[in-house]
Short mmCIF file of C-alpha atoms in Angstrom, two decimals:
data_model
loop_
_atom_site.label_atom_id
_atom_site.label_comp_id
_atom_site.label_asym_id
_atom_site.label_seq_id
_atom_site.Cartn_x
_atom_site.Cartn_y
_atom_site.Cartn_z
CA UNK I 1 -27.52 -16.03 29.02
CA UNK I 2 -24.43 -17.24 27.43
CA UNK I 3 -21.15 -17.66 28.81
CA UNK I 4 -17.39 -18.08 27.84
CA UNK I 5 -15.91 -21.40 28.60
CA UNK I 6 -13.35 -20.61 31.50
CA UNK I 7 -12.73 -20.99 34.74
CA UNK I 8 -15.10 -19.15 37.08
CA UNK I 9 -12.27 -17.21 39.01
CA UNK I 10 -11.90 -15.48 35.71
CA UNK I 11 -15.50 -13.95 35.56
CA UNK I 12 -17.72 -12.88 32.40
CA UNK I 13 -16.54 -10.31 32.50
CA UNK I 14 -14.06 -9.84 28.75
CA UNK I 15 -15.42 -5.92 27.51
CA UNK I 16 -11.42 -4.56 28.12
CA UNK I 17 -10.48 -7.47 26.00
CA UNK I 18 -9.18 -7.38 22.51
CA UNK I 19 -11.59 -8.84 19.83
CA UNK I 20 -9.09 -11.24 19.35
CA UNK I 21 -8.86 -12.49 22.80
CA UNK I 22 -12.98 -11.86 23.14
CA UNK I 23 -13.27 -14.39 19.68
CA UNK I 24 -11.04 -17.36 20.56
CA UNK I 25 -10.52 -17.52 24.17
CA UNK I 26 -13.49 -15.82 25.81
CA UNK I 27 -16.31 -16.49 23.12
CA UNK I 28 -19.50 -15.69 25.27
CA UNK I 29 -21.58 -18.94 23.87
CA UNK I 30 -21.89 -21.63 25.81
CA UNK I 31 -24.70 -22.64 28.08
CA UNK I 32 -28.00 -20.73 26.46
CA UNK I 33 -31.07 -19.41 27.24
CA UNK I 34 -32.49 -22.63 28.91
CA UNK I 35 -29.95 -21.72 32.13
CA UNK I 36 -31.15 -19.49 35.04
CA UNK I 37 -27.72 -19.58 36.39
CA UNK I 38 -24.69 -18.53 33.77
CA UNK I 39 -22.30 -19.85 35.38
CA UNK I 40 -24.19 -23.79 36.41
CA UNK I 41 -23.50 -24.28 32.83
CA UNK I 42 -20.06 -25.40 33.79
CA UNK I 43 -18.55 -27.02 37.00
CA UNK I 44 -16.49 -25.16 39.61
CA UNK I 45 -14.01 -28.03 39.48
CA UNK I 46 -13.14 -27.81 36.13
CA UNK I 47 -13.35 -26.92 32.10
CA UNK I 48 -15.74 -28.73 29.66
CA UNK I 49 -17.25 -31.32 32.49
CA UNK I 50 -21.00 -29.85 32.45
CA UNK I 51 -22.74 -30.60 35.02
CA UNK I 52 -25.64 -34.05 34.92
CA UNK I 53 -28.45 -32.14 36.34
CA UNK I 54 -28.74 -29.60 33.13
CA UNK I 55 -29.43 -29.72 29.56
CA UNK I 56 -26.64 -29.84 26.38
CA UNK I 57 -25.35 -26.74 25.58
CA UNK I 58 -26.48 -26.55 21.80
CA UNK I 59 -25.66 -23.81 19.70
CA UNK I 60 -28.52 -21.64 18.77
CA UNK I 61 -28.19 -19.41 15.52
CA UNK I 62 -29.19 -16.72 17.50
CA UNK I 63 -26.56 -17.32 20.37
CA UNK I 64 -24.34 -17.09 17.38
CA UNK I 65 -24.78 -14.40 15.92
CA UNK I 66 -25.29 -12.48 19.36
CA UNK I 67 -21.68 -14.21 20.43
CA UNK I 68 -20.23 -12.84 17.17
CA UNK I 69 -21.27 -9.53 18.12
CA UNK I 70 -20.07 -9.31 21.19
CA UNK I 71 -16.52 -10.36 20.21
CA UNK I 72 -16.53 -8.13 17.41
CA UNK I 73 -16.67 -4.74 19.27
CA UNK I 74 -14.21 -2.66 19.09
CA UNK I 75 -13.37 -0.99 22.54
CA UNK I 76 -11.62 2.81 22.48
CA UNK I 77 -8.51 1.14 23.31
CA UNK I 78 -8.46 -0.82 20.26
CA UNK I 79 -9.81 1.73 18.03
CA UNK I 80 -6.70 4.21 19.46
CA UNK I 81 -4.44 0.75 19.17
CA UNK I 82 -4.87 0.29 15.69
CA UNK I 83 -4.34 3.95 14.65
CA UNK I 84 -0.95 3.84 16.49
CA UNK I 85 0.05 0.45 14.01
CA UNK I 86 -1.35 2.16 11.34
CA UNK I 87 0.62 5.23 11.91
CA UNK I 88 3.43 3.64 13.10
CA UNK I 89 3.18 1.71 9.40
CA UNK I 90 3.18 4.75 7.13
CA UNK I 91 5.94 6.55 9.43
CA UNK I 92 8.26 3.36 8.78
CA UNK I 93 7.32 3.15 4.83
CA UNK I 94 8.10 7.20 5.02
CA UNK I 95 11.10 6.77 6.71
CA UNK I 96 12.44 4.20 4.11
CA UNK I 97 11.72 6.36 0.86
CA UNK I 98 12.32 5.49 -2.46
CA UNK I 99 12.65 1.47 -1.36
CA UNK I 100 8.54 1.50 -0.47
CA UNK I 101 5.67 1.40 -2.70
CA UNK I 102 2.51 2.10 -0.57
CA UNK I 103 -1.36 1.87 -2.29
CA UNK I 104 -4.46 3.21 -0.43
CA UNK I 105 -7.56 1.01 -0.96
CA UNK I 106 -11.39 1.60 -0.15
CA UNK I 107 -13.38 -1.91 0.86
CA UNK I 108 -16.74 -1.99 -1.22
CA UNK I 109 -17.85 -5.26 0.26
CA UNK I 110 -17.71 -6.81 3.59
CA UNK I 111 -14.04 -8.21 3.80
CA UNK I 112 -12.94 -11.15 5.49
CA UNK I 113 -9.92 -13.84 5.93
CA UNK I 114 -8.93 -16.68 8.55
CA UNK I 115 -12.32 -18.76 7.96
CA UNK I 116 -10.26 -21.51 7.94
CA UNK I 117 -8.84 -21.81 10.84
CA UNK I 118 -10.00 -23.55 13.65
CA UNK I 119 -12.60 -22.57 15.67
CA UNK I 120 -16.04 -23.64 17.42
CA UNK I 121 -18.23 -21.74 14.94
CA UNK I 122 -16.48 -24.10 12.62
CA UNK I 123 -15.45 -20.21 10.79
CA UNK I 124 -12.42 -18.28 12.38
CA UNK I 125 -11.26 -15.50 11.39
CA UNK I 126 -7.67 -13.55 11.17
CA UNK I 127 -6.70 -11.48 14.40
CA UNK I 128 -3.14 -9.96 14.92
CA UNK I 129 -1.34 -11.50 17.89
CA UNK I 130 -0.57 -10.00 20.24
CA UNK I 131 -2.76 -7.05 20.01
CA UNK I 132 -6.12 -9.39 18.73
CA UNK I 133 -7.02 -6.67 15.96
CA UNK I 134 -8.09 -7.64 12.51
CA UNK I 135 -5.89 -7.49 9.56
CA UNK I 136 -4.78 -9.04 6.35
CA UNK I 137 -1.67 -10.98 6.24
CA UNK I 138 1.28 -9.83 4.14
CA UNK I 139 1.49 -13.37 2.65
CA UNK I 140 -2.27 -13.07 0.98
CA UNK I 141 -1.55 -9.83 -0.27
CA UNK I 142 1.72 -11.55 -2.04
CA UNK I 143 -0.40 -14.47 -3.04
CA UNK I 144 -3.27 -12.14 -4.90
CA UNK I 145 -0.46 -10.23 -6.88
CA UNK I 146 1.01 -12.82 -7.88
CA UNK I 147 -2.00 -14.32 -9.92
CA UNK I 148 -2.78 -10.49 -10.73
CA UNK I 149 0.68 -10.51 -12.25
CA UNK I 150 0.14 -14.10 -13.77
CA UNK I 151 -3.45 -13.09 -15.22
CA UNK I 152 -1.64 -10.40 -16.77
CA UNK I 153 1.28 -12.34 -18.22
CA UNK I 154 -1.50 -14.86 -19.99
CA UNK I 155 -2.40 -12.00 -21.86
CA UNK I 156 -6.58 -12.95 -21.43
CA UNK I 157 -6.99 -9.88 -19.88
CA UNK I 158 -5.70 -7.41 -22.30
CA UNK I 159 -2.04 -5.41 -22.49
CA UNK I 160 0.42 -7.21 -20.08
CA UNK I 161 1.39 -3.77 -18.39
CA UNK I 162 4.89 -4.62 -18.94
CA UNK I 163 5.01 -8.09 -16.93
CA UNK I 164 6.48 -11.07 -17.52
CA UNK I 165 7.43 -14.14 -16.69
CA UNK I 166 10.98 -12.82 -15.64
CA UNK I 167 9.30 -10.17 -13.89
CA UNK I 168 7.34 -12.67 -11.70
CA UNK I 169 10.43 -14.36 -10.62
CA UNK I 170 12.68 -11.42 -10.15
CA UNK I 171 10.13 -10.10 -7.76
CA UNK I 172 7.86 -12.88 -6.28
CA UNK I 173 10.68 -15.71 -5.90
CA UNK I 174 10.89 -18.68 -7.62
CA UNK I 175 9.23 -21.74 -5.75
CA UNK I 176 10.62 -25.35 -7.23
CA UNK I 177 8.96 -28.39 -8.42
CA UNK I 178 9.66 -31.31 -6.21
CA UNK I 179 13.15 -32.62 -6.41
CA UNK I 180 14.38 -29.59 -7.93
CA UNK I 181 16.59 -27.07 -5.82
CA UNK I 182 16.38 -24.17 -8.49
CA UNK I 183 14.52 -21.96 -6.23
CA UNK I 184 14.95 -18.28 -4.32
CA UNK I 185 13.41 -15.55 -2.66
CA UNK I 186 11.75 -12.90 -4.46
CA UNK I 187 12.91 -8.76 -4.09
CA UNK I 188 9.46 -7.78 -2.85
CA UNK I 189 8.35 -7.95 0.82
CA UNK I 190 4.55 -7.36 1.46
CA UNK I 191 3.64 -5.75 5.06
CA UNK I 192 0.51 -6.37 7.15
CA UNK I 193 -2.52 -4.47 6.01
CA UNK I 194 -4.57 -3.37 9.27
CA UNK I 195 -8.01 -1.91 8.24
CA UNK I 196 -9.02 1.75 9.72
CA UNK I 197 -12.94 0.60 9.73
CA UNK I 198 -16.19 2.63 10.71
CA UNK I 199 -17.90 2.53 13.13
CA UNK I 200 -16.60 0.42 16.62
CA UNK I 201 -17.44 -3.25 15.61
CA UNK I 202 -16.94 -6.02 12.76
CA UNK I 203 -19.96 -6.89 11.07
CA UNK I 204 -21.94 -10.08 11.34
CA UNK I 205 -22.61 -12.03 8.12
CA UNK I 206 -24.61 -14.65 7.32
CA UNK I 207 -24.19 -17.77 4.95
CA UNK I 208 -26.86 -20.63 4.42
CA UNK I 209 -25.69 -23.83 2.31
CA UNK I 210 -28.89 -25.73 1.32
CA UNK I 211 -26.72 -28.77 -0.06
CA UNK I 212 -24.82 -29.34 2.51
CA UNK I 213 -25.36 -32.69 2.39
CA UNK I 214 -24.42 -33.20 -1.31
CA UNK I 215 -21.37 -31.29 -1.19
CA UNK I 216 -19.83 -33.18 1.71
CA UNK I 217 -21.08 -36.20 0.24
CA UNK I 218 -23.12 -37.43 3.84
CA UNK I 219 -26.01 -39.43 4.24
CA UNK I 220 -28.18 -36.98 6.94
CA UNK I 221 -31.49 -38.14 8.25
CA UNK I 222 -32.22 -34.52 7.44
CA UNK I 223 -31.95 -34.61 4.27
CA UNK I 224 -33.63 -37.74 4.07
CA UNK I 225 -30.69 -40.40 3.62
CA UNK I 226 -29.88 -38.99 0.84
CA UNK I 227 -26.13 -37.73 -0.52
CA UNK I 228 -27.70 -36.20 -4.09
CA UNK I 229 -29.29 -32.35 -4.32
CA UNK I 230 -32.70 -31.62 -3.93
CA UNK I 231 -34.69 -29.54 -1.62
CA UNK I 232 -35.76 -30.97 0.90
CA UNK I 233 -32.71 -30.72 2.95
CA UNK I 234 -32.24 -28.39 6.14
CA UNK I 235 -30.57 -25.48 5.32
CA UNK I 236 -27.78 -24.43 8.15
CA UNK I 237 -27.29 -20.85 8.73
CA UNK I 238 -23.39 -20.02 9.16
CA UNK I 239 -22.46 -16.81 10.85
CA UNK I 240 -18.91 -15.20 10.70
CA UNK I 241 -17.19 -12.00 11.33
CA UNK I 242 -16.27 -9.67 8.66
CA UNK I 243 -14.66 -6.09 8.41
CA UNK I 244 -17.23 -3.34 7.01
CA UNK I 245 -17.45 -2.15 3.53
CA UNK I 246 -15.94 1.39 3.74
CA UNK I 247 -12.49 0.25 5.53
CA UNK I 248 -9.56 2.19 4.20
CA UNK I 249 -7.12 -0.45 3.54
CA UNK I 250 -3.00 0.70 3.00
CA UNK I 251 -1.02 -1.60 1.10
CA UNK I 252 2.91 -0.97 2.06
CA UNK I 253 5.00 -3.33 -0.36
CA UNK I 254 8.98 -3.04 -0.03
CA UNK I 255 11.78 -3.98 -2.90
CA UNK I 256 15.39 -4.99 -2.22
CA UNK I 257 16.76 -2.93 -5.36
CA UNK I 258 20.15 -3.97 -3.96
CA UNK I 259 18.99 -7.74 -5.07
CA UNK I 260 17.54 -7.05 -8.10
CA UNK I 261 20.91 -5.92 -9.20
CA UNK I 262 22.47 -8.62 -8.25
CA UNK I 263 19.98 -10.83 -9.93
CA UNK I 264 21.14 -13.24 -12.74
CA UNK I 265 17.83 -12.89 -14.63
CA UNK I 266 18.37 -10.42 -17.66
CA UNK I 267 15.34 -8.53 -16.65
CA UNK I 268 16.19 -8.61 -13.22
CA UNK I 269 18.52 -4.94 -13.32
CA UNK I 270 15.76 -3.00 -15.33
CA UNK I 271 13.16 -3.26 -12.86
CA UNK I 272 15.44 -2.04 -10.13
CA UNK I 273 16.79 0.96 -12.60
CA UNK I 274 13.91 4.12 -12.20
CA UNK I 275 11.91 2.36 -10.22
CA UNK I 276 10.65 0.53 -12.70
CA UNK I 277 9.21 -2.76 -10.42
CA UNK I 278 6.66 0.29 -9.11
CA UNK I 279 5.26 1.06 -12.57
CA UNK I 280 4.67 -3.18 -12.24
CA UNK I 281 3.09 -3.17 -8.88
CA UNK I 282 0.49 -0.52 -9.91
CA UNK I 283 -0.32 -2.37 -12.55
CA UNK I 284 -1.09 -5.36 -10.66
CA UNK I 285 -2.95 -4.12 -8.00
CA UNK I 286 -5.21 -2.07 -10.13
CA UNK I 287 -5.83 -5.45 -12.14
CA UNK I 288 -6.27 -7.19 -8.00
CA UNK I 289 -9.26 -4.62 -7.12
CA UNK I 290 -10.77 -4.60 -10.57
CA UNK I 291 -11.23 -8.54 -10.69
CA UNK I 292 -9.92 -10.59 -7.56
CA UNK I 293 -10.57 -9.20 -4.37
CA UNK I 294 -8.48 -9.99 -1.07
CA UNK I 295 -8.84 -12.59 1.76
CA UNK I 296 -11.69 -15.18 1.58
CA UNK I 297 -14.83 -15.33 -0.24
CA UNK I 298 -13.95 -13.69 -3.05
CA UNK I 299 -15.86 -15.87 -5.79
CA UNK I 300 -19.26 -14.32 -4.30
CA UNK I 301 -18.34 -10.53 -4.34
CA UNK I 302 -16.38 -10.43 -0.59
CA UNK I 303 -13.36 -8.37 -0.71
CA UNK I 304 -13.75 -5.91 -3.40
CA UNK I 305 -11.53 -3.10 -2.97
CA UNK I 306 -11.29 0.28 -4.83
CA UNK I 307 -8.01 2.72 -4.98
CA UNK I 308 -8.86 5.43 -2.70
CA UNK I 309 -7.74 7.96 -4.53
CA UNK I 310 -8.05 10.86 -2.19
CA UNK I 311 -5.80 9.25 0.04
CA UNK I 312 -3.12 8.55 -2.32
CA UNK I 313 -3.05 11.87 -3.68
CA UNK I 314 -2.54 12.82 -0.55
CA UNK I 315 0.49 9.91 -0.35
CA UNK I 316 1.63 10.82 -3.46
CA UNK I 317 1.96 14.46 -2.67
CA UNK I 318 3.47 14.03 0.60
CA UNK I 319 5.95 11.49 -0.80
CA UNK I 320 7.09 13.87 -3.53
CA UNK I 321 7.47 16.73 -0.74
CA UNK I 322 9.63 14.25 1.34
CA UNK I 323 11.68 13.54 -2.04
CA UNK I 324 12.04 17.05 -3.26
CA UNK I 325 13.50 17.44 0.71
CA UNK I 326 16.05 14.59 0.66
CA UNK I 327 17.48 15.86 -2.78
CA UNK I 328 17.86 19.76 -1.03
CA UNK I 329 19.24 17.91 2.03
CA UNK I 330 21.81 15.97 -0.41
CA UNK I 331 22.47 19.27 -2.08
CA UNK I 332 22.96 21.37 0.70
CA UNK I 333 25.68 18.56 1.70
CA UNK I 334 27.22 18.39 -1.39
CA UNK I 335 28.20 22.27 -0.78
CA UNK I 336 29.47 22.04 2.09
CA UNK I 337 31.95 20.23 0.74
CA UNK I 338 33.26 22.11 -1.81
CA UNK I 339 35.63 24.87 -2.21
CA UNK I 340 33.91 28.49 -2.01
CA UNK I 341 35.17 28.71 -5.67
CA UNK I 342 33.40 25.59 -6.42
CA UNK I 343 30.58 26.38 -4.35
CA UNK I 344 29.77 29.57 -6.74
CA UNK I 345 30.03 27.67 -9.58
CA UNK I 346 27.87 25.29 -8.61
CA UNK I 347 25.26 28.31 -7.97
CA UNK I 348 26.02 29.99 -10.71
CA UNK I 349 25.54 26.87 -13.33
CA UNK I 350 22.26 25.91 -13.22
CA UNK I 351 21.17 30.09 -13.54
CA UNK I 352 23.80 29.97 -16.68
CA UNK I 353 21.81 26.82 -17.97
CA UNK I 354 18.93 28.35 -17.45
CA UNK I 355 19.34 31.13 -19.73
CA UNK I 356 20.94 29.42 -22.34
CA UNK I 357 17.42 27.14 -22.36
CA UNK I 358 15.68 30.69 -23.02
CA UNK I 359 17.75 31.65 -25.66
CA UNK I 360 17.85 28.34 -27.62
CA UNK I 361 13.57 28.54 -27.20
CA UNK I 362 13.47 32.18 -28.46
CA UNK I 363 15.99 31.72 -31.35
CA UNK I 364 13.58 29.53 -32.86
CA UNK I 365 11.56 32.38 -33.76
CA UNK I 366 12.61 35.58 -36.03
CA UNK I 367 14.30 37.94 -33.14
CA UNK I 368 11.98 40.49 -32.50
CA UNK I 369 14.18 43.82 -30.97
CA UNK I 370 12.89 44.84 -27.74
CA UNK I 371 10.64 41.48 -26.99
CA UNK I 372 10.71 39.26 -24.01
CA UNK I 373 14.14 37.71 -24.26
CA UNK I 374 15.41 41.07 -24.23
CA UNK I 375 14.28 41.67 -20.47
CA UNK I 376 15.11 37.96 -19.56
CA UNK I 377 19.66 38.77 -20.84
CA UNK I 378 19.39 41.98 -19.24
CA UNK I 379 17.95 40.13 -15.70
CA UNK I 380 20.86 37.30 -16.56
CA UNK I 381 23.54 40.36 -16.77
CA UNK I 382 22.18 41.82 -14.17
CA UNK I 383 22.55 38.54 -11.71
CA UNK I 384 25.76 37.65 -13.68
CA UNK I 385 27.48 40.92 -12.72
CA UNK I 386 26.59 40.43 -9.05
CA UNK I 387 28.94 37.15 -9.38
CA UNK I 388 32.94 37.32 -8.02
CA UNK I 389 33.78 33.86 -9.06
CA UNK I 390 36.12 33.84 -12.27
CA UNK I 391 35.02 30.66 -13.89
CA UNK I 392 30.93 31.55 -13.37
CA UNK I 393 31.56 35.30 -15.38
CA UNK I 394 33.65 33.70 -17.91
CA UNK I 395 30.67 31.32 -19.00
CA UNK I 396 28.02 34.24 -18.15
CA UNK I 397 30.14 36.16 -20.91
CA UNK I 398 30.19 32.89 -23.04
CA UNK I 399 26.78 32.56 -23.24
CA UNK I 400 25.90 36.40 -23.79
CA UNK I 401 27.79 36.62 -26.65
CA UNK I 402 26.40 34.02 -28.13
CA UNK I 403 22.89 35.35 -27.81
CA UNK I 404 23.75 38.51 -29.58
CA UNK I 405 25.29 38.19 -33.47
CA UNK I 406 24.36 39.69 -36.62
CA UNK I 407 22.19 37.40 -37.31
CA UNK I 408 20.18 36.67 -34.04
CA UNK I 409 19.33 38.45 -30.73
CA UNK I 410 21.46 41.62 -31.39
CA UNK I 411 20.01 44.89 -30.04
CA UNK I 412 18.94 47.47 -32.04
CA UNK I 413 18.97 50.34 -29.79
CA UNK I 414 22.41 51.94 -30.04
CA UNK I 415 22.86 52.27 -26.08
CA UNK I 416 21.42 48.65 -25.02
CA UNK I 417 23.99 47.23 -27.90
CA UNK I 418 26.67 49.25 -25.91
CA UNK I 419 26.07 48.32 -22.79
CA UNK I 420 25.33 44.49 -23.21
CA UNK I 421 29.04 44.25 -25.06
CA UNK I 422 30.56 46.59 -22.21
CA UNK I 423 29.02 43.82 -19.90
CA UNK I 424 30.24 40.99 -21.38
CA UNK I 425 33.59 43.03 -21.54
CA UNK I 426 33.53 43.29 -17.28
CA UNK I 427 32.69 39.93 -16.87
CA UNK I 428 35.93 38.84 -19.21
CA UNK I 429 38.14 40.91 -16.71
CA UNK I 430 39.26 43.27 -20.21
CA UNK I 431 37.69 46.34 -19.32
#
């Protein structure tokens, strides 16, 4: 059986964990199957010294693979832990509004990042301190949309989707040759993306160079002293975590509009007016999961990523609610500002508008006595009358005169002639 390389007081103990912890500190792989006793693998007195009377602890594939396992299962805690970031996330990219693009994503392919980093598997892997959970950083996302944007720019990919090479520096940064101080921060931060996976563990993969030996450019007695290809040589099998295909992935990206403005690139202000660095962003990312991929691996098909479309209808839809609340909020404390005189008008305006769009559509037409406009000005005189404000019944008068002359929109029947100019009349303060 296994063990973790620590100190014996701390037990073997590690299932409450976090992957993270269970993957770098507490991997349970030293020692092996050749051990009756776990824990003789190691001394009492201290870390690393193994004992004289036992075997070298080598590492088996197997013991691997069944390490890897172990240290990537994911515990209720963490599983409740990483909703909470998650949720936390989207409530934080909510609460900022307009300033927040957010994309949901779909993994196709086992996803993975960190390999690099240092570890006895010779393959780490990327866990979020403190709370040892797997995620991608912010600064790969940035790096992949940048050469998404770049691709894009080169034009070897089709339409540029309106970026350029301004664009790229207005909203990446500009980083400086050597010697030169020209440089500054880009207007777009990119958050931490933490996976919602299935299932309660990351999956094991498998990798097995045959070359080795060429591509590191070693003489190996297994490979027969020799540093050129051929096939002969021993493959090694390489195991290392990954996150499951099927991991909804969101990808929160925030712009300093207040910077862009300030820019001193020319293009700099028009990607801050409408939201115009979004329209950019989409475009980018859709080119990122169509032909790049995220985190490590991606040359051989790792990190393929699909919009998730159900989910960002769902973001879309819950974004334009939140919007469509703001703007009533504003509103609603706009008028309370105003005078009550202003406060009618303000009421009364956009219903004035309103019908004036009505009659400007039907006028196109030859006026037809008795049609559909005709009940829409009698519902406007109707709502118009119900108004005490002087300035809102002046226009309402305004405007129904003008929908009734000779030559347009005037009634036919005697007694609704009558009583649209006896309205109109009222609402003048004559009659």
């Amino acid at each position: 059986m296994a063990i973790a390389a620590v100190p014996a007081y701390l037990g073997q103990d590690f299932s409450q964990a976090s992957p993270g912890m269970r993957f770098s500190m507490y991997l349970q792989l030293w020692g092996g199957e050749e051990h009756r006793d776990p824990q003789s693998a190691w001394s009492a007195s201290g870390i690393g010294r193994q004992r004289a009377d036992i075997q070298p602890a080598y590492l088996a594939a197997e013991s691997k693979r069944r390490a890897l396992a172990i240290a990537g299962k994911l515990e209720a805690v963490d599983q409740q832990l990483m909703h909470a970031l998650a949720t936390r996330q989207a409530a934080l990219a909510a609460a900022l509004g307009d300033s927040i693009a957010s994309f949901d994503a779909l993994s196709t392919a086992p996803f993975t990042t960190g390999l690099g980093n240092e570890h006895p598997l010779e393959n780490g892997f990327a866990f979020l301190n403190p709370y040892g959970l797997p995620y991608l950083a912010g600064s790969g996302v940035k790096g992949v949309l940048r050469q998404a944007a770049r691709e894009l720019v080169s034009g070897e990919w089709g339409e540029a989707k309106g970026w350029t090479n301004d664009a790229i520096t207005g909203l990446f940064g500009l980083e400086s040759e050597d010697g030169d101080q020209k440089h500054h921060r880009g207007a777009l931060s990119f958050w931490d993306v933490l996976p919602d996976m299935p299932g309660d563990r990351l999956q094991v993969e498998v990798m097995t160079p045959h070359q080795s030996h060429y591509y590191q450019q070693r003489l190996d007695r297994k490979s027969g002293d020799s540093a050129h290809p051929h096939d002969s040589g021993q493959p090694n099998p390489i195991h290392f975590l990954t996150v499951p295909p099927g991991s909804r992935m969101a990808f929160h990206v925030r712009c300093d509009e207040p910077f862009l403005r300030r820019h001193d690139l020319p293009e700099a202000k028009d990607l801050a007016e409408g939201g115009r660095w979004r329209e950019l962003l989409q475009a980018a990312f859709t080119h990122a999961f169509d032909w790049l991929g995220f985190g490590a691996k991606t040359t051989v098909g790792y990190g393929t990523m699909q919009i998730d479309r159900a989910e960002q209808a769902k973001r879309d839809q819950a974004q334009a609610e939140r919007q469509a609340q703001a703007k009533a909020r504003a509103e609603e404390a706009h008028r309370a500002t105003l005078s009550p005189e202003d406060r009618a008008w303000a009421e009364a305006e956009p219903v004035i508008a309103a019908f004036r769009a009505e009659w400007d559509k039907a006028r196109k037409v030859a006026y037809i006595p008795g049609g559909s406009f005709n009940d829409i000005r009698r519902a406007f005189m109707k709502a118009a009358e119900a108004w005490t404000e002087v300035r809102s019944r002046a226009a309402a008068a305004e405007a129904l005169a003008a929908s009734a002359t000779k030559a347009w929109g005037r009634p036919s029947n005697k007694d609704r002639w009558t009583e649209l100019q006896a309205t109109i009349e009222r609402l003048k303060g004559q009659a």
